[in-house]
CSV table of C-alpha atoms and ligand atoms in Angstrom, one decimal:
chain,number,residue,atom,x,y,z
A,1,MET,CA,-7.0,23.2,14.3
A,2,ASN,CA,-4.4,20.6,15.3
A,3,THR,CA,-1.5,19.6,13.2
A,4,ALA,CA,-3.0,16.4,11.9
A,5,LEU,CA,-6.1,18.1,10.9
A,6,ARG,CA,-4.2,20.8,9.2
A,7,ILE,CA,-2.1,18.2,7.3
A,8,THR,CA,-5.4,16.4,6.3
A,9,ALA,CA,-6.8,19.7,5.1
A,10,PHE,CA,-3.6,20.5,3.3
A,11,THR,CA,-3.5,17.1,1.4
A,12,ALA,CA,-7.3,17.4,0.8
A,13,GLY,CA,-6.6,20.7,-0.8
A,14,LEU,CA,-3.9,19.3,-2.9
A,15,ALA,CA,-6.1,16.4,-3.9
A,16,ALA,CA,-8.7,18.8,-5.0
A,17,ALA,CA,-6.1,20.9,-6.8
A,18,PHE,CA,-4.8,17.9,-8.7
A,19,GLY,CA,-8.1,16.2,-9.0
A,20,LEU,CA,-6.9,13.1,-7.2
A,21,ALA,CA,-8.0,10.8,-4.5
A,22,LEU,CA,-5.3,11.4,-1.9
A,23,GLY,CA,-5.5,10.9,1.7
A,24,VAL,CA,-3.9,10.5,5.0
A,25,GLY,CA,-5.6,9.3,8.1
A,26,ASN,CA,-6.6,11.7,10.8
A,27,ALA,CA,-3.7,10.8,13.1
A,28,THR,CA,-4.1,11.3,16.8
A,29,GLY,CA,-0.5,11.4,17.9
A,30,ASN,CA,3.1,11.1,17.0
A,31,GLY,CA,6.0,8.9,17.6
A,32,PRO,CA,6.9,5.4,16.4
A,33,SER,CA,4.9,2.4,17.6
A,34,PRO,CA,6.6,0.0,20.0
A,35,ARG,CA,8.2,-2.9,18.3
A,36,PRO,CA,8.3,-6.5,19.4
A,37,ALA,CA,11.5,-7.2,21.4
A,38,THR,CA,12.8,-9.8,19.1
A,39,ALA,CA,12.5,-11.0,15.5
A,40,ALA,CA,13.8,-14.4,16.4
A,41,HIS,CA,11.9,-17.3,15.1
A,42,ALA,CA,10.7,-19.3,18.1
A,43,GLY,CA,12.3,-22.8,18.2
A,44,HIS,CA,15.1,-21.8,15.8
A,45,ASP,CA,18.1,-21.0,18.0
A,46,THR,CA,20.5,-23.2,16.1
A,47,GLY,CA,19.9,-22.2,12.6
A,48,ALA,CA,22.8,-21.1,10.4
A,49,PRO,CA,23.2,-17.3,10.1
A,50,GLY,CA,20.8,-15.8,7.6
A,51,ARG,CA,18.9,-19.0,7.3
A,52,THR,CA,15.2,-19.0,7.7
A,53,ASP,CA,12.5,-21.6,7.4
A,54,ASP,CA,9.7,-19.1,7.1
A,55,ALA,CA,7.5,-19.9,4.2
A,56,ALA,CA,7.1,-16.2,3.6
A,57,ALA,CA,10.9,-15.9,3.0
A,58,ASP,CA,10.6,-18.2,0.0
A,59,HIS,CA,8.8,-15.4,-1.8
A,60,LEU,CA,10.1,-11.8,-1.3
A,61,PRO,CA,7.4,-9.2,-0.7
A,62,GLY,CA,6.7,-7.1,-3.7
A,63,GLY,CA,7.9,-3.6,-4.4
A,64,LEU,CA,11.5,-4.0,-3.2
A,65,GLN,CA,13.0,-4.5,-6.6
A,66,ILE,CA,13.0,-2.3,-9.7
A,67,SER,CA,13.5,-5.4,-11.8
A,68,GLU,CA,12.1,-8.9,-11.2
A,69,ARG,CA,11.4,-12.0,-13.3
A,70,GLY,CA,12.7,-10.1,-16.4
A,71,TYR,CA,10.5,-7.1,-16.0
A,72,THR,CA,11.8,-3.7,-15.2
A,73,LEU,CA,10.0,-0.5,-14.1
A,74,SER,CA,11.5,2.4,-16.0
A,75,VAL,CA,10.5,5.9,-14.7
A,76,GLU,CA,11.1,8.5,-17.3
A,77,ASN,CA,12.1,11.3,-14.9
A,78,PRO,CA,12.5,10.3,-11.3
A,79,PHE,CA,13.5,13.9,-10.3
A,80,VAL,CA,10.6,16.1,-9.5
A,81,THR,CA,9.8,19.2,-7.4
A,82,ALA,CA,7.6,19.0,-4.4
A,83,GLY,CA,4.3,20.9,-4.7
A,84,ALA,CA,4.4,21.2,-8.4
A,85,PRO,CA,2.1,19.2,-10.7
A,86,THR,CA,3.9,16.1,-11.8
A,87,ASP,CA,3.2,14.1,-14.9
A,88,LEU,CA,4.6,10.7,-13.9
A,89,ARG,CA,5.6,8.8,-17.0
A,90,PHE,CA,7.0,5.3,-17.0
A,91,ARG,CA,7.2,2.0,-18.9
A,92,ILE,CA,7.3,-1.6,-18.0
A,93,LEU,CA,10.1,-3.2,-20.0
A,94,GLY,CA,10.1,-6.9,-20.7
A,95,THR,CA,13.1,-9.3,-21.0
A,96,ASP,CA,13.7,-8.1,-24.6
A,97,GLY,CA,14.1,-4.6,-23.3
A,98,LYS,CA,10.9,-3.5,-25.1
A,99,PRO,CA,7.9,-2.0,-23.4
A,100,VAL,CA,5.2,-4.4,-22.3
A,101,THR,CA,2.0,-3.6,-24.2
A,102,ALA,CA,-0.4,-6.4,-23.1
A,103,TYR,CA,-1.6,-6.9,-19.6
A,104,GLN,CA,-4.2,-8.9,-17.7
A,105,GLN,CA,-6.7,-7.0,-15.6
A,106,GLU,CA,-6.5,-7.3,-11.9
A,107,HIS,CA,-9.1,-5.5,-9.8
A,108,GLU,CA,-10.6,-4.1,-13.0
A,109,LYS,CA,-7.4,-2.4,-14.1
A,110,ASP,CA,-4.4,-3.3,-16.2
A,111,LEU,CA,-2.0,-1.6,-13.8
A,112,HIS,CA,-2.3,0.0,-10.3
A,113,LEU,CA,0.2,2.7,-9.4
A,114,ILE,CA,0.9,3.5,-5.8
A,115,VAL,CA,3.1,6.5,-4.7
A,116,ALA,CA,4.2,6.9,-1.1
A,117,PRO,CA,7.1,8.7,0.5
A,118,ARG,CA,9.6,6.7,2.6
A,119,ASP,CA,8.1,8.0,5.9
A,120,LEU,CA,4.7,6.8,4.7
A,121,SER,CA,3.0,10.1,5.6
A,122,THR,CA,0.9,10.2,2.4
A,123,PHE,CA,-0.4,7.8,-0.1
A,124,GLN,CA,-1.8,7.9,-3.7
A,125,HIS,CA,-3.4,5.1,-5.6
A,126,LEU,CA,-3.6,6.0,-9.3
A,127,HIS,CA,-4.7,4.4,-12.5
A,128,PRO,CA,-2.4,5.8,-15.2
A,129,THR,CA,-3.3,6.2,-18.9
A,130,PHE,CA,-1.7,3.8,-21.3
A,131,ALA,CA,-0.4,4.9,-24.7
A,132,ALA,CA,0.1,2.4,-27.6
A,133,ASP,CA,3.9,2.8,-27.5
A,134,GLY,CA,3.9,1.3,-24.0
A,135,THR,CA,4.2,4.5,-22.0
A,136,TRP,CA,2.0,4.9,-18.9
A,137,SER,CA,1.3,8.4,-17.5
A,138,ALA,CA,-0.5,9.8,-14.5
A,139,PRO,CA,-0.8,13.2,-12.9
A,140,ALA,CA,0.7,12.7,-9.5
A,141,ALA,CA,0.6,14.9,-6.5
A,142,VAL,CA,3.9,15.0,-4.7
A,143,PRO,CA,2.9,17.3,-1.8
A,144,ALA,CA,6.1,17.4,0.2
A,145,ALA,CA,9.8,17.0,-0.4
A,146,GLY,CA,11.1,13.5,0.1
A,147,GLU,CA,12.2,10.2,-1.2
A,148,TYR,CA,9.2,8.5,-2.7
A,149,ARG,CA,8.6,5.0,-3.8
A,150,VAL,CA,6.6,4.3,-7.0
A,151,PHE,CA,4.9,0.9,-7.1
A,152,ALA,CA,3.6,-0.6,-10.3
A,153,ASP,CA,1.3,-3.6,-9.6
A,154,PHE,CA,0.4,-5.5,-12.7
A,155,THR,CA,0.1,-8.9,-14.5
A,156,PRO,CA,1.7,-9.2,-17.9
A,157,ALA,CA,-0.5,-11.0,-20.4
A,158,GLY,CA,0.2,-14.7,-20.3
A,159,ALA,CA,2.0,-14.5,-16.9
A,160,ALA,CA,1.0,-17.1,-14.3
A,161,GLU,CA,1.0,-14.4,-11.5
A,162,GLY,CA,1.3,-10.7,-11.1
A,163,LEU,CA,4.1,-8.7,-9.7
A,164,THR,CA,4.9,-5.4,-8.1
A,165,LEU,CA,7.9,-3.4,-9.1
A,166,GLY,CA,9.2,-0.5,-7.1
A,167,ALA,CA,11.3,2.5,-8.2
A,168,ASP,CA,12.6,5.6,-6.4
A,169,LEU,CA,11.2,9.1,-7.1
A,170,HIS,CA,13.1,12.1,-5.7
A,171,ALA,CA,11.1,15.2,-4.8
A,172,ALA,CA,13.2,18.3,-4.3
A,173,GLY,CA,12.3,20.8,-1.5
A,174,GLU,CA,12.7,21.2,2.2
A,175,LEU,CA,12.7,17.8,3.7
A,176,ARG,CA,10.8,17.2,6.9
A,177,PRO,CA,10.4,13.5,7.4
A,178,ALA,CA,8.0,12.5,10.2
A,179,PRO,CA,7.8,9.5,12.4
A,180,LEU,CA,4.9,7.1,11.8
A,181,PRO,CA,1.7,8.4,13.3
A,182,GLU,CA,0.2,6.3,16.0
A,183,THR,CA,-3.4,5.9,14.7
A,184,GLY,CA,-4.8,3.3,17.1
A,185,ARG,CA,-7.6,1.2,15.8
A,186,THR,CA,-10.0,4.0,14.8
A,187,VAL,CA,-9.4,6.7,12.2
A,188,THR,CA,-11.7,9.4,10.9
A,189,VAL,CA,-11.5,10.6,7.3
A,190,ASP,CA,-13.8,12.9,5.5
A,191,GLY,CA,-16.5,12.5,8.2
A,192,TYR,CA,-16.3,8.7,8.2
A,193,THR,CA,-15.1,6.6,11.1
A,194,VAL,CA,-13.2,3.5,10.2
A,195,THR,CA,-12.3,0.9,12.8
A,196,LEU,CA,-9.7,-1.8,12.2
A,197,GLY,CA,-10.1,-5.3,13.6
A,198,GLY,CA,-7.8,-8.3,13.4
A,199,ASP,CA,-4.1,-8.5,13.5
A,200,LEU,CA,-1.1,-9.0,11.3
A,201,THR,CA,0.9,-12.0,12.5
A,202,PRO,CA,4.4,-12.5,11.0
A,203,GLY,CA,4.6,-15.4,8.6
A,204,ARG,CA,1.0,-16.3,8.9
A,205,SER,CA,-2.0,-15.4,6.8
A,206,GLY,CA,-4.3,-13.2,8.9
A,207,ARG,CA,-7.7,-11.5,8.4
A,208,LEU,CA,-8.2,-7.8,8.8
A,209,THR,CA,-11.6,-6.2,9.0
A,210,LEU,CA,-12.4,-2.6,8.5
A,211,SER,CA,-15.8,-1.2,9.6
A,212,VAL,CA,-17.1,2.0,8.2
A,213,SER,CA,-19.6,4.2,9.9
A,214,LYS,CA,-20.8,7.8,9.5
A,215,ASP,CA,-22.6,9.9,12.1
A,216,GLY,CA,-22.6,7.0,14.4
A,217,LYS,CA,-24.4,4.7,12.0
A,218,PRO,CA,-22.8,1.7,10.1
A,219,VAL,CA,-22.5,2.4,6.4
A,220,THR,CA,-24.3,-0.4,4.5
A,221,ASP,CA,-24.3,1.0,1.0
A,222,LEU,CA,-20.7,1.1,0.1
A,223,GLN,CA,-20.1,1.1,-3.7
A,224,PRO,CA,-17.9,-1.4,-5.5
A,225,TYR,CA,-14.4,0.0,-6.0
A,226,LEU,CA,-12.0,-1.9,-8.2
A,227,GLY,CA,-14.2,-5.0,-8.1
A,228,ALA,CA,-14.6,-5.1,-4.4
A,229,TYR,CA,-16.1,-3.0,-1.5
A,230,GLY,CA,-12.7,-1.7,-0.6
A,231,HIS,CA,-9.1,-1.8,-1.7
A,232,LEU,CA,-6.3,-2.2,0.9
A,233,VAL,CA,-2.6,-1.5,0.4
A,234,ALA,CA,-0.2,-2.5,3.1
A,235,LEU,CA,3.4,-1.2,3.2
A,236,ARG,CA,6.1,-2.2,5.7
A,237,ALA,CA,7.7,0.6,7.6
A,238,GLY,CA,11.5,0.7,7.1
A,239,ASP,CA,11.7,-0.6,3.5
A,240,LEU,CA,8.2,-0.1,2.0
A,241,ALA,CA,7.8,-3.8,1.2
A,242,TYR,CA,4.4,-4.1,-0.6
A,243,LEU,CA,2.1,-6.8,0.7
A,244,HIS,CA,-0.4,-8.7,-1.3
A,245,VAL,CA,-3.8,-8.3,0.0
A,246,HIS,CA,-6.9,-10.1,-1.0
A,247,PRO,CA,-10.4,-8.7,-0.4
A,248,ASP,CA,-12.9,-11.3,0.8
A,249,THR,CA,-16.1,-9.3,1.4
A,250,THR,CA,-19.3,-9.7,-0.5
A,251,ALA,CA,-21.6,-7.3,1.5
A,252,PRO,CA,-21.6,-3.5,0.9
A,253,GLY,CA,-20.5,-2.7,4.4
A,254,PRO,CA,-20.2,-1.9,7.1
A,255,GLU,CA,-17.4,-4.4,7.4
A,256,ILE,CA,-14.8,-5.0,4.7
A,257,GLY,CA,-12.5,-8.0,5.1
A,258,PHE,CA,-9.1,-8.8,3.7
A,259,THR,CA,-6.5,-11.5,4.1
A,260,THR,CA,-2.8,-10.9,4.0
A,261,THR,CA,0.5,-12.1,5.5
A,262,ALA,CA,3.0,-9.9,7.2
A,263,PRO,CA,6.5,-11.1,6.1
A,264,SER,CA,8.1,-10.1,9.4
A,265,PRO,CA,7.5,-8.5,12.7
A,266,GLY,CA,7.3,-4.7,12.6
A,267,ASP,CA,5.2,-1.7,11.8
A,268,TYR,CA,3.0,-1.5,8.8
A,269,ARG,CA,0.9,1.2,7.2
A,270,LEU,CA,-2.5,0.2,5.9
A,271,PHE,CA,-4.3,2.4,3.4
A,272,LEU,CA,-7.9,1.6,2.8
A,273,ASP,CA,-9.7,3.0,-0.2
A,274,PHE,CA,-13.5,2.8,-0.1
A,275,LYS,CA,-16.2,4.3,-2.2
A,276,HIS,CA,-19.4,5.8,-0.9
A,277,GLN,CA,-21.8,8.2,-2.5
A,278,ASP,CA,-19.5,8.3,-5.6
A,279,THR,CA,-16.4,9.5,-3.8
A,280,VAL,CA,-13.4,7.4,-2.9
A,281,HIS,CA,-12.0,8.0,0.6
A,282,THR,CA,-8.7,6.8,2.1
A,283,ALA,CA,-8.2,5.8,5.7
A,284,ALA,CA,-4.7,5.2,6.9
A,285,PHE,CA,-3.6,3.1,9.9
A,286,THR,CA,-0.4,2.2,11.6
A,287,LEU,CA,-0.4,-1.4,12.7
A,288,THR,CA,2.3,-3.2,14.6
A,289,THR,CA,2.4,-7.0,14.2
A,290,ALA,CA,1.0,-9.2,16.9
A,291,ALA,CA,3.4,-11.3,19.0
A,292,HIS,CA,5.1,-14.0,17.1
A,293,PRO,CA,3.6,-17.4,17.8
A,294,THR,CA,5.7,-19.0,20.6
A,295,GLU,CA,4.3,-22.5,20.6
A,296,PRO,CA,6.5,-24.9,18.6
A,297,THR,CA,4.5,-26.6,15.8
A,298,ALA,CA,5.2,-29.8,14.0
A,299,SER,CA,7.0,-28.1,11.1
A,300,HIS,CA,9.4,-26.6,13.6
A,301,GLN,CA,10.8,-29.9,14.9
A,302,HIS,CA,14.1,-31.0,13.3
B,401,LIG,CU1,-5.6,0.5,-8.5
């Protein structure tokens, strides 16, 4: 059994132990992906330092802030021990300092909780239980020591749009951070083969497709999960910026489509949750953004 398989088996065991859907892709190698040579914006060599005209920069990616638009993510105990069952408890505080108790559903839930370590080696997508006093709680598996990021993705009742707050979670133990695995375009998980199509292009909306097959045959009877035939979470390597991703597929497989915008060049980890035969599986990919567009466009002329 190779290391990646052992890790997969290990996390699968933990997932079973904690009764959670937890997954990592079946990585085929190690080492960071090559990065584009430059992050410079083509046609912008005279801009003032720190200035950018990228539309994406007008709106920070989610998850980078613990407090935003008057809402704060308050984790009750951000110090946990790796490998031990963890009851993750937190509240969303509003501008008045009181817990938010009314939410608008997105993807069939009031709140989505994502937990990932800084090295993006594991991923959990949880749906915590809400108590009337405003406390959310979820049993979380923290399989290895590390600095984790906890993301709460929600829309307060009455708010025009949702937001994603991020907070640190520290898991004590022997720390063994790993470089991002190079997954390529095909990942196998739980006997399924998932193939990634499309690209992330910095500053531009792009479409990603994920095709699911099993035993060499396309899977055409995926089950709805969170109001779609798949749920994709994209995190930027280096700072764990949380990208907003919109599903756009109406057929139950084999292809699941999403649109999203990468805010910058770099490496991203994509975690696809899909449901088949009443079980949710997670396929993880490492994807480096495609080359930044070089041709100047009308909006780049000053
Ligand atoms: Cu969710």
